[in-house]
Amino acid sequence: MGHFVPHTDAEIDAMLEFMGLSSLDELFAVVPEGLRLAVGEDGEGGGGQAGPRHLDIPDGLSEPDVAAEMEHLAARNAVGAELLCFAGGGAYDHEVPATVRRVAMRSEFVTAYTPYQPEVAQGVLQALFEYQTMLARLTGVEIANASLYDGASACVEAVNLAAAATGRSTAWVSRGVNPNWRDVVRTFAAGSGHEVVEVDLHDGVTRWPDTATATSSGDRTQQPGAVVVQYPNYLGCLEDLAGARRLADELGALLVVAFDPVAAGLLHSPGSLGADVVVGEGQPFGTPLSFGGPYLGLFSCRKDHVRRLPGRLVGETVDTEGRRAYVTTLRTREQDIRREKASSNVCTNQTLIAVCCAVQLAWLGTTGLRELALRCARGTRYAREALLRLDGVEPLVGTPVLREFAVRLPVPAEMAVERMADEGFLAGIALGDEYGVGLLVAVTERRTRDQIDAYAAALEKVIR
Amino acid sequence: MTAPLAGVPAAGGRATSAPLMGRDEEPTLFELSSPGRSAWSFRTTNLPEWDAAELVPAEHLRSEPAPIADASERDLVAHFTRLTHRQYSVDLGAYPLGSCTMKYNPKLCDDAASLPGLTGAHPATPAHLAQGWLELLADLADRLCRITGMHDATLQPPAGAAGELTGLLLMRAWHAEAGRQRTKVIIPDSAHGTNPASVTLGGYQTVTVPSDDRGCVDLAALRERLDEDVAGIMLTNPNTLGLFEEDIAEMATAVHEVGGLLYYDGANLNAILGVTRPGDMGFDIVHMNLHKTFAVPHGGGGPGAGPVAVSERLAPYLPGPLPERGEDGEYRWRMPERSIGRVHSWHGNALALARAYSYILANGADGLRRVAEVAVLNANWLRHRLRASYDVPFDRPNMHELVVSTTSLKKASGLRALDVAKRLLEEGFHAPTVYFPLIVDEALMIEPTETESPQTLEALAQALERIGASPEGAKEAPRTTPVGRVDEARAARRLIPTWDARPLAATDAAAEHMQAPSARY
């Protein structure tokens, strides 16, 4: 039985009496009898011709019993020191400082909903305004929305925006874009009717098709409306964004850049290199690995596209007395107003995760963000060099990398991951065939020299 | 007439908020910044301290650090704490926002979702090392199927709208497999806005079916719209007026007869937990909003979770991979044979799923039925209680929410639904949903939920009565909140979406002022 309904039996009786009813069951008289469930396991009187149906799950547990159950499940996952994390691929083991846990998890942020009544929601609205500002500064384009679900959904919305802006439904998507995100883009393209053309990598970076063939085909609608590239890409390689910009210009397409917000501490911003839309995964800022969610879809774009921006946008305004205030704005873009004419159906997003991100970015600040990126880069280089010293381990690609790196092993990567787990390491992600067989390794600021040395020693053992 | 709460103690747990604190304008982080200040600290790693120039090729290396903000830990903790004082929330008081099910979020679920064994797991962890997570997800999917009367489920969709689109893509894949090219999806005129938006993104055209004078789908009108070009229908039951669609079995038969599918929008599932199931009503596809029905806190606008459950014939199309228990008791990932593909980067909003799972464990079959009973009791009691002071356009037994209207009050004194909403904020309550559903004039959609006590409901009713009886000053409300009524038109006209856009907007405004002063005043 639940513990969260305050009413006493006497109170329920008084309420029923006021309505002229004598039992709670009478409240459900509008539900046809044949559709009603019986109460209790051997209940009668419901279920219709198929026999008595009932809600076939166990009865409720007390709080400590639930806690014991959850602890039992949690204990059956290998985490932390048991399985030291060297995996990335869009989910990274960064430090989440106490400040983020204590501040962003305050119940005023946690138990509110979408700020439909701005007069009592200035807390969430201002935090989102600050999040939007910091994200715009980081991406180098003017507008950032108040969040999407994850990196994949941000990619989908970017392709949709580009298609609407250019009137062309084809997207060229680099295979350097996270394969799970590309899978999601393909899934949703089945509904939107977009054609997704995947473009191969050559030595770790995208080799775009010859634009002459694309532009000479005559039918401009077959040309891409979006060119999508990741920076650094899935293999950690640094793509040529200026080249991608020139390509997009030749094709008349928008340049969509999936950026890494941590590496951005050292790299030119995608906006400064010509991106029209910048998307990414915000999990590294303030969200633990969490088995993949809730994460944070980062979405920003140039201001020319603000009327096509998916999701919510917070803007500054004033109240009746001229005091500074914040409100969700350009609401006429949104699904609840545009209905079937809407270009996105996003309603509930990931606001709390955006607030976590805002607190973490404030905690890092201008100097801390650069320091974080630098520390990740140092660890990555140190680990890569340590692995490449092992017999039989070779770089998968020769292009310079940041954030992650891929190596070719003398044994199948799945087997290495399996055996490394016995040694206490989550060795990385075994790459799919499209990249050539290899292991993708990520090193964050949490990994020490000793841990990396131990990882390399264990790998030497398991590939022998 | 019987007293609304005969014999019930007056002081028995009234959840309203005194006017929120925090009436002073809070500077932004950027105003609080002082260059050189910082809060960060990192682990000692003993790694070589290579320079950025040694790590990043020159053509990629940024010359200046990305400007973020510069605050000490103490500054930023005070800043965000002051922001929380300018924010209403469920933990503070009642939040009767119709259709959003703003019930109390049990704290045991917060603790459950904070366990290091859950938060610390990388999503690419091999299945044999994440057995706890796979079991949790598989068992949650199983319980959700039992609650909804469906066969199998995906937990990937991260929100209700994502669940809707996933469901429509399942519908599309199922028809395509049979070689059918259908183009239309039917939606009632009372539907949530996400429904038609999702239909469009699913590649279908929306056909609207009107409601009848009882507030339910007009069955005859539905039959007229059904043909071999209809892929399916999306329904919310109970619907957005809080009314149970009593003809649901007839509707299901009619839709199935033309080869269409029935989609259940689970926004209002809270009303029927343990009472009836969408699967028994004839639905083929069901999405649930775990943040509504199963108490995942709404987070100021997310994260939620929007799992989709389906009947047996649609199960092969589900997004994958799905967690599954093998005969040896081990859990593994399985890709359904005709899967439409992934709809999330990983496995969905996993920690939100863990919260919902702990909520289902705590409530169980008996507790969930109690949830529905008291949610429906509270909403019906309020309908009876408010009858004398507000219009009730469909004054018949409702489920978990009710829609009242200020049509008469507007005629008498000019009081509009928006004014009532703003006055309620002064009374210490969050406002109901206003101007929805679209088919009701001056609508106030009230969903008390099961977790508000009768005393809280009585206080809410009295506040609404006061507002209706003394409408003077309502246009100036709210006056006791951190800010007064906000100028939304100005926000859209002079867009300031970031701190850095302010000087620009000021210039624009000056130009606008010089060019067309008369247009502005």
Coordinates of C-alpha atoms in Angstrom, one line a residue, chain B:
Chain B
M1 CA -26.8 20.1 1.8
T2 CA -24.0 18.1 3.4
A3 CA -21.0 20.1 4.5
P4 CA -18.0 19.7 2.2
L5 CA -15.9 18.2 4.9
A6 CA -18.2 17.2 7.7
G7 CA -16.3 16.1 10.8
V8 CA -12.9 16.6 9.2
P9 CA -10.3 18.5 11.4
A10 CA -9.7 21.9 9.8
A11 CA -6.0 21.9 10.5
G12 CA -5.1 18.6 8.9
G13 CA -2.3 19.4 6.5
R14 CA -2.9 22.3 4.3
A15 CA -0.3 22.6 1.5
T16 CA -0.2 26.2 0.3
S17 CA 2.7 28.6 0.3
A18 CA 2.9 32.0 1.9
P19 CA 4.1 34.6 -0.6
L20 CA 7.5 33.5 -1.9
M21 CA 10.5 35.2 -0.6
G22 CA 13.1 36.6 -3.0
R23 CA 11.3 39.8 -4.1
D24 CA 14.7 41.5 -4.8
E25 CA 16.0 41.3 -8.3
E26 CA 18.8 38.7 -8.4
P27 CA 21.9 39.7 -10.4
T28 CA 23.0 37.3 -13.1
L29 CA 26.1 35.2 -12.7
F30 CA 27.7 37.5 -15.2
E31 CA 27.1 40.6 -13.0
L32 CA 28.4 38.6 -10.0
S33 CA 31.6 37.6 -11.9
S34 CA 34.9 39.1 -10.8
P35 CA 37.7 38.1 -13.2
G36 CA 40.2 35.8 -11.5
R37 CA 37.7 34.3 -9.1
S38 CA 37.1 30.6 -9.3
A39 CA 35.6 27.6 -7.6
W40 CA 37.1 24.6 -9.4
S41 CA 39.5 22.0 -8.0
F42 CA 40.7 18.8 -9.6
R43 CA 42.3 15.6 -8.6
T44 CA 46.1 15.3 -8.3
T45 CA 47.1 13.0 -11.2
N46 CA 50.9 13.2 -11.4
L47 CA 50.6 13.3 -15.2
P48 CA 53.1 15.2 -17.3
E49 CA 52.1 18.9 -17.5
W50 CA 52.2 19.3 -21.3
D51 CA 51.1 22.7 -22.6
A52 CA 48.0 23.1 -24.7
A53 CA 50.3 23.9 -27.7
E54 CA 51.9 20.5 -27.3
L55 CA 48.5 18.8 -27.3
V56 CA 46.4 20.6 -29.9
P57 CA 47.5 21.3 -33.5
A58 CA 48.0 25.1 -33.9
E59 CA 45.2 25.5 -36.4
H60 CA 42.6 24.1 -33.9
L61 CA 43.8 25.7 -30.7
R62 CA 41.8 28.6 -29.4
S63 CA 43.8 31.7 -28.5
E64 CA 41.7 32.9 -25.6
P65 CA 39.8 30.8 -23.0
A66 CA 36.1 30.6 -23.6
P67 CA 34.5 33.2 -21.4
I68 CA 32.0 31.6 -19.0
A69 CA 31.8 33.3 -15.7
D70 CA 34.1 34.0 -12.8
A71 CA 32.6 33.3 -9.4
S72 CA 33.8 31.8 -6.1
E73 CA 32.0 28.8 -4.8
R74 CA 30.4 30.9 -2.0
D75 CA 29.1 33.4 -4.6
L76 CA 27.6 30.9 -6.8
V77 CA 26.0 28.8 -4.0
A78 CA 24.4 32.0 -2.7
H79 CA 23.3 33.0 -6.2
F80 CA 21.5 29.7 -7.0
T81 CA 20.1 29.5 -3.5
R82 CA 18.5 32.9 -3.9
L83 CA 17.1 31.8 -7.2
T84 CA 15.4 28.9 -5.5
H85 CA 13.6 31.5 -3.2
R86 CA 12.0 32.9 -6.4
Q87 CA 10.6 29.5 -7.4
Y88 CA 7.4 27.7 -6.6
S89 CA 7.5 23.9 -6.4
V90 CA 5.5 20.9 -5.3
D91 CA 7.5 20.5 -2.2
L92 CA 6.4 24.0 -1.2
G93 CA 2.6 23.7 -1.9
A94 CA -0.2 22.4 -4.1
Y95 CA 0.3 22.6 -7.8
P96 CA -3.0 21.8 -9.4
L97 CA -1.7 22.2 -13.0
G98 CA -4.2 20.2 -15.1
S99 CA -2.9 17.4 -17.3
C100 CA 0.6 17.6 -15.7
T101 CA -0.1 15.4 -12.6
M102 CA 2.0 17.4 -10.2
K103 CA 1.8 14.9 -7.3
Y104 CA 4.1 14.8 -4.4
N105 CA 7.4 13.2 -5.3
P106 CA 8.4 10.7 -2.5
K107 CA 11.8 11.2 -1.2
L108 CA 12.6 7.5 -1.0
C109 CA 12.7 7.7 -4.9
D110 CA 15.4 10.4 -4.8
D111 CA 17.5 8.2 -2.6
A112 CA 17.0 5.2 -4.8
A113 CA 18.1 7.1 -7.8
S114 CA 21.2 8.4 -6.0
L115 CA 22.7 5.0 -5.2
P116 CA 26.3 5.0 -6.5
G117 CA 25.7 1.5 -8.0
L118 CA 23.2 3.1 -10.3
T119 CA 24.6 6.6 -10.9
G120 CA 28.2 5.3 -11.5
A121 CA 27.5 2.8 -14.3
H122 CA 28.7 3.7 -17.8
P123 CA 25.9 2.9 -20.4
A124 CA 28.3 0.8 -22.5
T125 CA 29.1 -1.5 -19.5
P126 CA 29.0 -5.1 -20.7
A127 CA 25.6 -6.7 -19.8
H128 CA 27.1 -9.2 -17.4
L129 CA 28.6 -6.4 -15.3
A130 CA 25.4 -4.4 -15.2
Q131 CA 23.0 -7.1 -14.2
G132 CA 21.3 -4.9 -11.6
W133 CA 20.5 -2.2 -14.2
L134 CA 19.2 -4.7 -16.8
E135 CA 17.1 -6.5 -14.2
L136 CA 15.7 -3.1 -13.0
L137 CA 14.8 -2.1 -16.6
A138 CA 13.4 -5.5 -17.5
D139 CA 11.3 -5.7 -14.4
L140 CA 10.0 -2.1 -14.8
A141 CA 9.0 -2.9 -18.4
D142 CA 7.2 -6.0 -17.2
R143 CA 5.3 -4.1 -14.5
L144 CA 4.4 -1.3 -16.9
C145 CA 3.0 -3.9 -19.3
R146 CA 0.9 -5.5 -16.5
I147 CA -0.3 -2.0 -15.4
T148 CA -1.4 -1.1 -19.0
G149 CA -2.4 -4.6 -20.2
M150 CA 0.2 -4.7 -23.0
H151 CA 2.7 -7.3 -24.2
D152 CA 6.2 -5.6 -24.4
A153 CA 7.7 -2.2 -23.9
T154 CA 10.6 0.1 -24.7
L155 CA 11.9 2.4 -22.0
Q156 CA 14.0 4.5 -24.4
P157 CA 11.7 7.5 -25.1
P158 CA 12.9 10.3 -22.8
A159 CA 9.6 12.2 -22.6
G160 CA 5.9 11.8 -23.5
A161 CA 6.3 13.6 -26.8
A162 CA 9.2 11.3 -27.7
G163 CA 7.0 8.4 -26.8
E164 CA 4.2 9.6 -29.1
L165 CA 6.5 9.9 -32.0
T166 CA 8.0 6.5 -31.3
G167 CA 4.5 5.1 -31.2
L168 CA 3.6 6.7 -34.6
L169 CA 6.8 5.3 -36.1
L170 CA 5.8 1.9 -34.8
M171 CA 2.4 2.4 -36.5
R172 CA 4.1 3.4 -39.7
A173 CA 6.5 0.4 -39.7
W174 CA 3.6 -2.0 -39.0
H175 CA 1.5 -0.7 -41.9
A176 CA 4.6 -0.6 -44.2
E177 CA 5.4 -4.2 -43.4
A178 CA 2.0 -5.2 -44.7
G179 CA 2.4 -3.0 -47.8
R180 CA -0.1 -0.4 -46.7
Q181 CA 0.5 3.3 -47.5
R182 CA -1.8 5.1 -45.1
T183 CA -1.7 8.8 -44.7
K184 CA -4.1 9.9 -41.9
V185 CA -4.2 9.8 -38.2
I186 CA -7.3 10.8 -36.3
I187 CA -7.2 13.0 -33.2
P188 CA -10.0 14.4 -31.1
D189 CA -10.4 18.2 -30.9
S190 CA -9.7 18.1 -27.2
A191 CA -6.2 16.5 -27.7
H192 CA -2.9 17.9 -26.3
G193 CA -0.8 19.9 -28.8
T194 CA 1.9 17.3 -28.9
N195 CA -0.5 14.8 -30.6
P196 CA -0.9 16.7 -33.9
A197 CA 2.8 17.8 -33.8
S198 CA 3.9 14.2 -33.4
V199 CA 1.5 13.1 -36.2
T200 CA 3.2 15.6 -38.6
L201 CA 6.7 14.4 -37.6
G202 CA 5.5 10.8 -38.0
G203 CA 4.8 11.7 -41.6
Y204 CA 1.0 11.6 -41.3
Q205 CA -1.8 14.1 -41.8
T206 CA -4.0 15.0 -38.8
V207 CA -7.8 14.5 -39.1
T208 CA -9.7 16.1 -36.3
V209 CA -12.8 14.4 -34.8
P210 CA -15.1 16.7 -32.8
S211 CA -16.3 16.1 -29.3
D212 CA -20.0 15.6 -28.6
D213 CA -22.1 17.6 -26.1
R214 CA -21.1 15.1 -23.4
G215 CA -17.4 16.1 -23.9
C216 CA -16.4 12.7 -25.4
V217 CA -15.5 11.7 -28.9
D218 CA -18.5 11.9 -31.2
L219 CA -18.8 8.3 -32.3
A220 CA -20.9 8.9 -35.4
A221 CA -18.4 11.6 -36.5
L222 CA -15.5 9.2 -35.9
R223 CA -17.2 6.5 -38.1
E224 CA -17.6 9.1 -40.9
R225 CA -13.9 9.7 -40.8
L226 CA -12.8 6.1 -40.8
D227 CA -11.6 4.7 -44.1
E228 CA -8.8 2.6 -45.5
D229 CA -6.5 5.6 -45.5
V230 CA -6.6 5.9 -41.7
A231 CA -3.4 4.5 -40.0
G232 CA -4.8 4.9 -36.6
I233 CA -6.3 7.1 -33.9
M234 CA -4.6 8.8 -30.9
L235 CA -6.8 9.0 -27.8
T236 CA -6.4 10.1 -24.2
N237 CA -8.7 8.2 -21.8
P238 CA -9.8 9.8 -19.6
N239 CA -9.7 12.7 -22.0
T240 CA -8.4 16.2 -21.4
L241 CA -11.7 17.2 -19.9
G242 CA -11.2 14.6 -17.3
L243 CA -14.0 12.4 -18.7
F244 CA -13.9 8.7 -19.4
E245 CA -14.6 7.8 -23.0
E246 CA -17.3 5.3 -22.3
D247 CA -17.7 4.3 -26.0
I248 CA -14.1 3.2 -26.1
A249 CA -14.8 -0.5 -27.0
E250 CA -17.1 0.6 -29.9
M251 CA -14.4 3.0 -31.1
A252 CA -11.7 0.3 -30.9
T253 CA -13.9 -2.1 -33.0
A254 CA -14.6 0.6 -35.6
V255 CA -10.9 1.6 -36.0
H256 CA -9.7 -2.0 -36.1
E257 CA -12.4 -2.8 -38.7
V258 CA -10.7 -0.5 -41.2
G259 CA -7.3 -1.9 -40.3
G260 CA -6.2 1.1 -38.2
L261 CA -4.4 1.0 -34.8
L262 CA -5.3 2.6 -31.5
Y263 CA -2.8 4.8 -29.8
Y264 CA -3.2 5.6 -26.1
D265 CA -1.8 8.9 -24.9
G266 CA -0.9 8.0 -21.2
A267 CA -1.0 11.6 -20.0
N268 CA -4.0 10.7 -17.8
L269 CA -3.1 7.2 -16.8
N270 CA -3.1 8.2 -13.1
A271 CA -6.9 8.1 -13.1
I272 CA -7.2 4.4 -14.0
L273 CA -4.3 2.6 -12.2
G274 CA -5.6 -0.7 -11.0
V275 CA -9.1 0.2 -12.2
T276 CA -8.9 -0.6 -15.9
R277 CA -6.2 -1.0 -18.6
P278 CA -5.6 0.5 -22.1
G279 CA -4.9 -3.0 -23.3
D280 CA -8.3 -4.2 -22.2
M281 CA -9.9 -1.3 -23.9
G282 CA -8.4 -2.4 -27.3
F283 CA -5.4 -0.1 -27.6
D284 CA -2.4 -1.3 -29.6
I285 CA 0.2 1.2 -28.5
V286 CA 0.5 3.0 -25.2
H287 CA 2.9 5.7 -24.0
M288 CA 3.2 6.5 -20.3
N289 CA 4.5 9.7 -18.7
L290 CA 6.5 8.3 -15.8
H291 CA 7.0 11.9 -14.5
K292 CA 3.2 12.3 -14.2
T293 CA 1.8 8.9 -13.2
F294 CA 4.8 7.5 -11.4
A295 CA 6.0 10.6 -9.5
V296 CA 9.3 11.3 -11.2
P297 CA 9.9 14.9 -10.2
H298 CA 9.3 17.3 -13.1
G299 CA 12.7 19.1 -12.7
G300 CA 11.4 22.5 -13.7
G301 CA 10.5 21.0 -17.2
G302 CA 12.1 17.6 -17.3
P303 CA 13.7 15.2 -17.4
G304 CA 10.7 12.9 -17.7
A305 CA 10.4 9.5 -19.2
G306 CA 8.0 8.2 -21.9
P307 CA 8.1 4.4 -22.3
V308 CA 6.0 2.9 -25.0
A309 CA 4.2 -0.4 -24.5
V310 CA 2.6 -2.4 -27.3
S311 CA 0.4 -5.4 -28.1
E312 CA 2.0 -8.6 -29.2
R313 CA 1.7 -8.0 -32.9
L314 CA 3.7 -4.7 -32.7
A315 CA 6.4 -6.1 -30.3
P316 CA 8.9 -7.0 -33.2
Y317 CA 9.1 -3.4 -34.2
L318 CA 10.0 -1.9 -30.8
P319 CA 13.2 0.3 -30.6
G320 CA 16.1 -1.7 -29.1
P321 CA 18.1 -3.0 -27.6
L322 CA 15.7 -4.3 -25.0
P323 CA 16.8 -5.9 -21.7
E324 CA 15.7 -9.5 -21.4
R325 CA 16.0 -12.3 -18.9
G326 CA 17.4 -15.5 -20.3
E327 CA 16.5 -19.0 -19.3
D328 CA 19.7 -19.1 -17.3
G329 CA 18.6 -16.2 -15.2
E330 CA 21.1 -13.8 -16.9
Y331 CA 19.9 -10.6 -18.4
R332 CA 21.0 -9.7 -21.9
W333 CA 20.3 -7.0 -24.5
R334 CA 18.2 -8.2 -27.4
M335 CA 17.4 -6.3 -30.7
P336 CA 13.8 -6.9 -31.8
E337 CA 13.8 -8.5 -35.2
R338 CA 12.1 -5.7 -37.1
S339 CA 13.1 -2.9 -34.8
I340 CA 12.5 0.7 -36.0
G341 CA 15.9 1.5 -34.5
R342 CA 17.1 3.5 -31.5
V343 CA 15.1 6.6 -30.3
H344 CA 17.7 7.6 -27.6
S345 CA 21.5 7.8 -27.4
W346 CA 21.5 5.0 -24.8
H347 CA 18.8 3.3 -22.8
G348 CA 16.5 6.2 -22.0
N349 CA 16.4 8.4 -18.9
A350 CA 17.7 5.6 -16.8
L351 CA 17.7 7.4 -13.4
A352 CA 14.1 8.6 -14.0
L353 CA 13.2 5.0 -14.8
A354 CA 14.8 3.9 -11.5
R355 CA 12.8 6.5 -9.6
A356 CA 9.6 5.3 -11.2
Y357 CA 10.5 1.7 -10.4
S358 CA 11.0 2.5 -6.7
Y359 CA 7.7 4.3 -6.7
I360 CA 5.9 1.3 -8.2
L361 CA 7.7 -1.0 -5.6
A362 CA 6.5 1.2 -2.8
N363 CA 2.9 1.5 -4.0
G364 CA 2.3 -2.0 -5.4
A365 CA -1.0 -3.1 -6.8
D366 CA -2.9 -2.0 -3.7
G367 CA -1.2 1.4 -3.5
L368 CA -1.6 2.2 -7.2
R369 CA -5.3 1.5 -7.1
R370 CA -5.5 3.8 -4.1
V371 CA -3.7 6.5 -6.1
A372 CA -6.4 6.3 -8.8
E373 CA -9.2 6.2 -6.3
V374 CA -8.1 9.3 -4.3
A375 CA -7.1 11.2 -7.4
V376 CA -10.6 10.7 -8.8
L377 CA -12.2 11.4 -5.4
N378 CA -10.3 14.7 -5.0
A379 CA -11.2 15.9 -8.5
N380 CA -14.9 15.0 -8.1
W381 CA -15.1 16.6 -4.7
L382 CA -13.7 19.8 -6.1
R383 CA -16.2 19.8 -9.0
H384 CA -19.0 19.6 -6.5
R385 CA -17.4 22.2 -4.3
L386 CA -16.8 24.7 -7.1
R387 CA -20.2 24.3 -8.9
A388 CA -21.7 27.3 -7.1
S389 CA -18.9 29.7 -7.9
Y390 CA -17.7 28.7 -11.4
D391 CA -19.2 27.3 -14.6
V392 CA -18.7 23.6 -15.0
P393 CA -19.2 23.0 -18.7
F394 CA -19.5 19.2 -18.4
D395 CA -21.0 18.7 -15.0
R396 CA -21.0 14.9 -14.8
P397 CA -18.8 12.4 -13.0
N398 CA -15.2 13.1 -14.0
M399 CA -12.0 11.2 -13.4
H400 CA -8.7 12.7 -12.1
E401 CA -9.2 16.3 -13.3
L402 CA -12.0 18.8 -13.9
V403 CA -12.4 21.7 -16.3
V404 CA -14.2 24.8 -15.0
S405 CA -14.7 28.1 -16.8
T406 CA -15.1 31.8 -16.0
T407 CA -17.5 32.5 -18.9
S408 CA -20.2 33.8 -16.6
L409 CA -17.8 35.7 -14.4
K410 CA -16.3 37.3 -17.5
K411 CA -19.7 38.5 -18.5
A412 CA -20.5 39.8 -15.0
S413 CA -17.2 41.3 -14.0
G414 CA -14.7 40.8 -16.8
L415 CA -12.8 38.1 -14.8
R416 CA -10.9 35.9 -17.2
A417 CA -9.2 32.5 -16.6
L418 CA -5.8 34.2 -16.7
D419 CA -6.8 36.6 -14.0
V420 CA -7.9 33.8 -11.8
A421 CA -4.6 32.0 -12.4
K422 CA -2.6 35.1 -11.4
R423 CA -4.8 35.8 -8.3
L424 CA -4.3 32.2 -7.2
L425 CA -0.5 32.8 -7.2
E426 CA -1.1 35.5 -4.6
E427 CA -3.1 33.0 -2.5
G428 CA -0.1 30.8 -2.3
F429 CA -1.1 28.1 -4.9
H430 CA 0.3 27.3 -8.2
A431 CA -2.3 28.1 -11.0
P432 CA -4.3 25.4 -12.9
T433 CA -3.7 25.0 -16.6
V434 CA -5.5 27.8 -18.4
Y435 CA -7.1 28.0 -21.9
F436 CA -6.9 24.3 -22.4
P437 CA -8.6 22.2 -23.7
L438 CA -9.2 24.5 -26.6
I439 CA -12.9 23.5 -26.9
V440 CA -13.8 25.2 -23.6
D441 CA -14.1 29.0 -23.3
E442 CA -12.0 30.6 -20.5
A443 CA -10.9 27.1 -19.3
L444 CA -9.3 26.4 -16.0
M445 CA -8.1 22.8 -15.9
I446 CA -7.6 21.6 -12.4
E447 CA -5.8 18.4 -11.4
P448 CA -5.5 18.2 -7.6
T449 CA -3.8 14.7 -7.6
E450 CA -4.2 12.2 -4.8
T451 CA -1.5 13.6 -2.7
E452 CA -3.3 16.8 -1.7
S453 CA -5.3 16.5 1.6
P454 CA -9.0 17.5 1.9
Q455 CA -7.8 20.5 3.9
T456 CA -5.7 21.7 1.1
L457 CA -8.5 21.2 -1.4
E458 CA -10.8 23.2 0.9
A459 CA -8.3 26.0 1.1
L460 CA -8.0 26.0 -2.7
A461 CA -11.8 26.1 -3.1
Q462 CA -12.1 29.0 -0.7
A463 CA -9.4 30.9 -2.5
L464 CA -11.2 30.3 -5.9
E465 CA -14.4 31.4 -4.3
R466 CA -12.9 34.6 -2.9
I467 CA -11.4 35.4 -6.3
G468 CA -14.7 34.8 -8.1
A469 CA -16.6 36.9 -5.5
S470 CA -14.2 39.8 -5.5
P471 CA -12.8 40.2 -8.9
E472 CA -11.6 43.8 -8.4
G473 CA -7.8 44.2 -8.7
A474 CA -7.5 40.8 -10.5
K475 CA -6.0 42.5 -13.6
E476 CA -3.1 43.8 -11.4
A477 CA -2.4 40.4 -9.9
P478 CA -0.1 38.9 -8.8
R479 CA 1.3 41.5 -6.4
T480 CA 3.0 39.4 -3.8
T481 CA 5.1 37.2 -6.0
P482 CA 8.8 37.7 -6.7
V483 CA 7.9 39.7 -9.8
G484 CA 4.5 41.0 -11.0
R485 CA 2.8 40.2 -14.2
V486 CA 5.5 39.7 -16.8
D487 CA 5.5 41.4 -20.2
E488 CA 5.5 38.5 -22.5
A489 CA 4.9 40.5 -25.7
R490 CA 8.0 42.6 -25.0
A491 CA 10.1 39.5 -24.5
A492 CA 9.1 38.3 -28.0
R493 CA 9.3 41.8 -29.7
R494 CA 12.8 42.6 -28.2
L495 CA 14.3 39.2 -28.0
I496 CA 17.0 39.0 -25.3
P497 CA 17.8 35.3 -25.2
T498 CA 21.3 35.7 -23.5
W499 CA 23.1 38.2 -21.3
D500 CA 25.3 39.1 -24.2
A501 CA 22.3 40.1 -26.4
R502 CA 21.2 42.9 -24.0
P503 CA 23.3 45.7 -25.4
L504 CA 22.2 44.7 -28.8
A505 CA 18.5 44.7 -27.8
A506 CA 19.0 48.1 -26.1
T507 CA 20.3 49.5 -29.4
D508 CA 17.4 47.9 -31.3
A509 CA 14.9 49.4 -28.9
A510 CA 16.5 52.9 -29.2
A511 CA 16.2 52.6 -33.0
E512 CA 12.7 51.3 -32.8
H513 CA 11.8 54.2 -30.5
M514 CA 13.3 56.8 -32.8
Q515 CA 11.7 55.5 -35.9
A516 CA 8.1 54.9 -34.8
P517 CA 7.3 56.4 -31.5
S518 CA 3.6 56.6 -32.2
A519 CA 3.4 52.9 -32.9
R520 CA 4.6 52.1 -29.4
Y521 CA 2.4 54.3 -27.3

